[in-house]
Coordinates of N, CA, C and O in Angstrom, one line a residue:
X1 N 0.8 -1.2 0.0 CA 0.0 0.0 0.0 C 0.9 1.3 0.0 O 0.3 2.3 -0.3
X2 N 2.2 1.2 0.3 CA 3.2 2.3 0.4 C 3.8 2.7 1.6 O 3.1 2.2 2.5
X3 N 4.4 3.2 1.9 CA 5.0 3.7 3.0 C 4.2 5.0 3.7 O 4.5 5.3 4.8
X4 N 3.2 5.8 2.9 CA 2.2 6.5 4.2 C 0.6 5.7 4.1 O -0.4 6.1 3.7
X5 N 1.0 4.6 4.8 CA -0.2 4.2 5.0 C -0.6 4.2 6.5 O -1.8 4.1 6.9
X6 N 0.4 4.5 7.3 CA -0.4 5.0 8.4 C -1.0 6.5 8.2 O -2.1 6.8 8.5
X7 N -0.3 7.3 7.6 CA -1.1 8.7 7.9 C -2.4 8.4 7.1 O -3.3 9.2 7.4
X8 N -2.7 7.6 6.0 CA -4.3 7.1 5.2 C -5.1 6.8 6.9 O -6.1 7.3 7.5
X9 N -4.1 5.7 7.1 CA -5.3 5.1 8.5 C -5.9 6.0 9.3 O -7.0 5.9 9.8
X10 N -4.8 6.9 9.6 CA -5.2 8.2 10.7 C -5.8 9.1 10.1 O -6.2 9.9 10.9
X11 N -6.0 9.3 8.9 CA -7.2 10.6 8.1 C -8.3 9.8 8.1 O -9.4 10.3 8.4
X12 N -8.1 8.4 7.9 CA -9.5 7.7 7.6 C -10.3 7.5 8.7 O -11.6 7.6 8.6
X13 N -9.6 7.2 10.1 CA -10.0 7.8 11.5 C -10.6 9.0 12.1 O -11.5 8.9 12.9
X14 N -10.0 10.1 11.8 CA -10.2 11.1 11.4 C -11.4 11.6 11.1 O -12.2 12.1 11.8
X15 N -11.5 11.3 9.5 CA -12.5 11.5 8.6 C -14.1 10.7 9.5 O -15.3 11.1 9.4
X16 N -13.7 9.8 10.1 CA -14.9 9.1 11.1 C -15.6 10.0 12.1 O -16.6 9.6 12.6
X17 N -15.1 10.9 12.2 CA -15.3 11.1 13.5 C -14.5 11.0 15.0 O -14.8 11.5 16.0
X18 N -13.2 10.2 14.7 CA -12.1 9.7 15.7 C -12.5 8.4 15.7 O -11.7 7.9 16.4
X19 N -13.1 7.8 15.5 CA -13.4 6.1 15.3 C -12.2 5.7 15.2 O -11.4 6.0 14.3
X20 N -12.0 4.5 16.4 CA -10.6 4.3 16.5 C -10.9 2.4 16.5 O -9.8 1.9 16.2
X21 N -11.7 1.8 16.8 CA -12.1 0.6 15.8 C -11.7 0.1 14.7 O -12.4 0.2 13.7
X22 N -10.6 -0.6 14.5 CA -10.6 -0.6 13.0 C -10.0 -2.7 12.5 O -10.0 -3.6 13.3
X23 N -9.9 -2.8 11.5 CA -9.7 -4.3 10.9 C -8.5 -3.7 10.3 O -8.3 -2.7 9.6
X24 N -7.3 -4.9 10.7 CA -6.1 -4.1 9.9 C -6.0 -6.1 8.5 O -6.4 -7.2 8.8
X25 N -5.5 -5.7 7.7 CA -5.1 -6.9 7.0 C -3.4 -7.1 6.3 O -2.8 -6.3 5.6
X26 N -3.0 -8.1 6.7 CA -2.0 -8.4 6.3 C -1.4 -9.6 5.0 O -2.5 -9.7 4.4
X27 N -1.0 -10.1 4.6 CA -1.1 -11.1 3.6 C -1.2 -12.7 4.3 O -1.3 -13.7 3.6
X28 N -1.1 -12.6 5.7 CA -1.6 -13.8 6.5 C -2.3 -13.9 7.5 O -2.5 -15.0 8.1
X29 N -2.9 -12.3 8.0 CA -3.9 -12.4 9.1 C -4.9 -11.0 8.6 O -4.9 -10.1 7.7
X30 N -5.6 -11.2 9.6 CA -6.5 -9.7 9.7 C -6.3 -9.4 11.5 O -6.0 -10.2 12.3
X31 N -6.4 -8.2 11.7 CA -6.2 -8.3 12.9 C -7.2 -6.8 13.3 O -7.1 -5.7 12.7
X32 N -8.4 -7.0 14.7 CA -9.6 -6.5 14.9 C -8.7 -6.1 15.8 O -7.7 -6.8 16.2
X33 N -8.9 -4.7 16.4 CA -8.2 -3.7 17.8 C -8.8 -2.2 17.9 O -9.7 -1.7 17.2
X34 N -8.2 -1.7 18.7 CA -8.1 -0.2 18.7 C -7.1 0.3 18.4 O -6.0 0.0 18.9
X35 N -7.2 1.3 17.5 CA -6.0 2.1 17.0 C -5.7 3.0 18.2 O -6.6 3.5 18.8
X36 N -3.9 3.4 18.6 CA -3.3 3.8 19.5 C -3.1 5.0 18.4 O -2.7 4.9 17.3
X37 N -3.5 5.8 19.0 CA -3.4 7.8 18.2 C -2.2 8.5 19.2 O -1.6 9.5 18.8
X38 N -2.0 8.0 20.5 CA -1.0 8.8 21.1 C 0.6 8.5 20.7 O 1.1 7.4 21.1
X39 N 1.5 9.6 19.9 CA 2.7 10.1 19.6 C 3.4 9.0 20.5 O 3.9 7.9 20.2
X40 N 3.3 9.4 21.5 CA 4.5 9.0 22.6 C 4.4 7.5 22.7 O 5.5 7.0 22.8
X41 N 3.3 6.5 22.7 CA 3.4 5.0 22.5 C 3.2 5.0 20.9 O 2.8 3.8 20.7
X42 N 3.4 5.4 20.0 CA 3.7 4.7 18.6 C 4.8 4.8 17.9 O 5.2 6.0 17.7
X43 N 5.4 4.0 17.4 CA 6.6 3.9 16.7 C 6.8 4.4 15.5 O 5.8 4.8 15.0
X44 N 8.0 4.6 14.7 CA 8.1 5.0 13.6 C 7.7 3.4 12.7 O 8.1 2.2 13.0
X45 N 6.8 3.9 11.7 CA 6.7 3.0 10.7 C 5.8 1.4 11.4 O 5.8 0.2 11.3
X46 N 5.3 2.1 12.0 CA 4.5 0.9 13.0 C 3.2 0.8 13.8 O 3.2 1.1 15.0
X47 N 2.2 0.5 13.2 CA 0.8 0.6 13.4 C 0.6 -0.1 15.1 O 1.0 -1.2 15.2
X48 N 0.2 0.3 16.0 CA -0.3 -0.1 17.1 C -1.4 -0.4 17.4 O -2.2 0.5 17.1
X49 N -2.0 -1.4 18.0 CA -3.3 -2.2 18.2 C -3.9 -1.8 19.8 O -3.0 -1.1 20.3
X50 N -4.3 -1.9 20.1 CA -4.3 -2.1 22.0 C -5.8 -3.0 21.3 O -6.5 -2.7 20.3
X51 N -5.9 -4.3 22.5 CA -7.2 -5.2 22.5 C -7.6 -5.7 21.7 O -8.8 -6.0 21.3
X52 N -5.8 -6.0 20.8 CA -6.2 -6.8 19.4 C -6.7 -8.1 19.1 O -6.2 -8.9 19.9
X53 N -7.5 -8.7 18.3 CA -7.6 -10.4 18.4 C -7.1 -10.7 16.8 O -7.5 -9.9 15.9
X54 N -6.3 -11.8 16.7 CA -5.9 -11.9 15.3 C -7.2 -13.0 15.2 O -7.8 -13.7 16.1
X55 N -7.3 -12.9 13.4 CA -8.5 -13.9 13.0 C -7.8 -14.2 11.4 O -7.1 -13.3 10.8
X56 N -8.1 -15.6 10.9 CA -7.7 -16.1 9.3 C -7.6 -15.1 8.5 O -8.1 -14.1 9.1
X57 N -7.2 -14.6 7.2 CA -7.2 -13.7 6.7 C -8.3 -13.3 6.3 O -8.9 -12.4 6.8
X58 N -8.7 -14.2 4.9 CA -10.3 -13.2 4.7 C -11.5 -14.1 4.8 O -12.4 -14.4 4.0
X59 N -11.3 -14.4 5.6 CA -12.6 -15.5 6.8 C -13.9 -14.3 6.7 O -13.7 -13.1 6.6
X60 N -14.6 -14.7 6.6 CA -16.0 -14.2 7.3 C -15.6 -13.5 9.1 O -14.4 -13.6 9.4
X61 N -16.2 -13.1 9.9 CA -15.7 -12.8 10.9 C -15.6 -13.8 11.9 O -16.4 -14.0 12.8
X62 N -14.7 -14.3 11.8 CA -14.7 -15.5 12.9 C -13.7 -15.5 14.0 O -13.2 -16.5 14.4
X63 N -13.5 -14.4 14.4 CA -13.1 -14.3 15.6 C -13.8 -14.9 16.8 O -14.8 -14.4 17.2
X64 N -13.0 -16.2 17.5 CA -14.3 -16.6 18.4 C -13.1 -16.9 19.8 O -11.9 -16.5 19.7
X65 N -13.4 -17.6 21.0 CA -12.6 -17.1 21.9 C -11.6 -18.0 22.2 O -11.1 -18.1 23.3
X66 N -11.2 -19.0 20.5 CA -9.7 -19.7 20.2 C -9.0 -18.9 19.9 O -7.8 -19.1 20.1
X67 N -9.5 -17.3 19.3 CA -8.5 -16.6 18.3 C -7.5 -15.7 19.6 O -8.0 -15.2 20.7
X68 N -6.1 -15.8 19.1 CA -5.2 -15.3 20.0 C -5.7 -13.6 20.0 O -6.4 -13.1 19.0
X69 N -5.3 -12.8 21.0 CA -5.6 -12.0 21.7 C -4.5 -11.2 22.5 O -3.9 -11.6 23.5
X70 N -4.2 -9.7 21.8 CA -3.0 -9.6 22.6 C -3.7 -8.0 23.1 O -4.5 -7.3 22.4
X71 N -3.3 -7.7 24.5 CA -3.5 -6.3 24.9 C -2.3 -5.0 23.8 O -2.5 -3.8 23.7
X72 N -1.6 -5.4 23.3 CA -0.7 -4.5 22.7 C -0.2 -5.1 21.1 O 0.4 -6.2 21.2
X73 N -0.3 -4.4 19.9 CA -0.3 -5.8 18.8 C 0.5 -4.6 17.8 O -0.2 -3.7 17.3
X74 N 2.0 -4.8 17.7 CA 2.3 -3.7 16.0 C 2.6 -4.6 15.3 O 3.2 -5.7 15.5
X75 N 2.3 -4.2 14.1 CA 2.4 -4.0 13.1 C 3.2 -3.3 11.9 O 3.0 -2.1 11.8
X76 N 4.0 -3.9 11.1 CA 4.7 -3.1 10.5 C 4.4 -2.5 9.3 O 4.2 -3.2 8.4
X77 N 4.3 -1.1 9.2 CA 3.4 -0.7 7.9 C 3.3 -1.3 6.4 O 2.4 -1.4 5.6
X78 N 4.8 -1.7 6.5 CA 5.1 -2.5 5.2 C 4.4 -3.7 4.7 O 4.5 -4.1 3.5
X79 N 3.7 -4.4 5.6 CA 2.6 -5.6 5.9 C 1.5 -5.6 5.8 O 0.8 -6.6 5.6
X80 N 0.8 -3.9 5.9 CA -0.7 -3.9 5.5 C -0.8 -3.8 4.6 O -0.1 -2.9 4.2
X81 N -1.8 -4.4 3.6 CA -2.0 -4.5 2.5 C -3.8 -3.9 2.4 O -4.3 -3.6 1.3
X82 N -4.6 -3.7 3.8 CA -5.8 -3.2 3.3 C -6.2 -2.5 4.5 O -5.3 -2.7 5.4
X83 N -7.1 -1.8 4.9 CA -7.9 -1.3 6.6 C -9.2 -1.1 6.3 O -9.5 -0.7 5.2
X84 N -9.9 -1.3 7.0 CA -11.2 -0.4 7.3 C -11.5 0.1 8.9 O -11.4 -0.6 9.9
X85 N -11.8 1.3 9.0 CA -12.1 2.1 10.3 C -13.7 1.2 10.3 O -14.6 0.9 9.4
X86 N -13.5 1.2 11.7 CA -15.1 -0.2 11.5 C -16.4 0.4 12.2 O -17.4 -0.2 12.5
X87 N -16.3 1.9 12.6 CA -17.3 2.7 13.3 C -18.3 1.6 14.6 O -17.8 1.0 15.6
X88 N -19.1 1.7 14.4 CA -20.0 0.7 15.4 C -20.0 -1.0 14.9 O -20.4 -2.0 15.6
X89 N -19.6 -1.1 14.1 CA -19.2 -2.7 13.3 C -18.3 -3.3 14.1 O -17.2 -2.7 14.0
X90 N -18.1 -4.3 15.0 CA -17.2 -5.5 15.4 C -17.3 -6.5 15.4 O -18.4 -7.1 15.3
X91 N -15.9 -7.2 15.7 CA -16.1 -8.5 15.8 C -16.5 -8.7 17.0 O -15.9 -8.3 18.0
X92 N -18.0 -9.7 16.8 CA -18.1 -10.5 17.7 C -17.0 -11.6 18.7 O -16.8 -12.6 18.0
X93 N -16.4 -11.7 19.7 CA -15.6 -12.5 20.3 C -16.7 -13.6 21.4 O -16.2 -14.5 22.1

């Protein structure tokens, strides 16, 4: 997706309203969390999750309460390949 695909994710949060909800996809998982907006816990080049649950890639939403589960989850920008900011939409756990 390129190298500013975090500042896409954070206009597209933004553009929400601050909806910080979002589905991040990678070329081997998807991964359901809250996007971390605070400077001081985010890295360069590296998307942060807090209350993330990983689920199959492009499964239906099947997050159920086998799928691993981490309180803190990055990601390297170079890895996402899609997002959607998910407003009142989640995964069921």
């Amino acid at each position: 997706m390129g190298t500013d695909i975090l500042e896409k994710i954070y206009k597209a949060s933004d553009m929400t309203g601050g909806v910080t909800d979002i589905v991040i996809f990678t070329e081997s998982f998807k991964a359901y969390g809250t996007l971390v907006r605070d400077d001081k816990e985010n890295m360069k080049h590296i998307l942060t999750l807090k209350n993330a649950t990983i689920c199959h890639h492009f499964d239906e939403c099947s997050c159920n309460i086998e799928s691993p589960k981490y309180e803190w989850l990055n990601i390297n920008e170079e890895k996402i390949i899609a997002f959607s900011v998910l407003g009142y939409l989640t995964c069921s756990n």
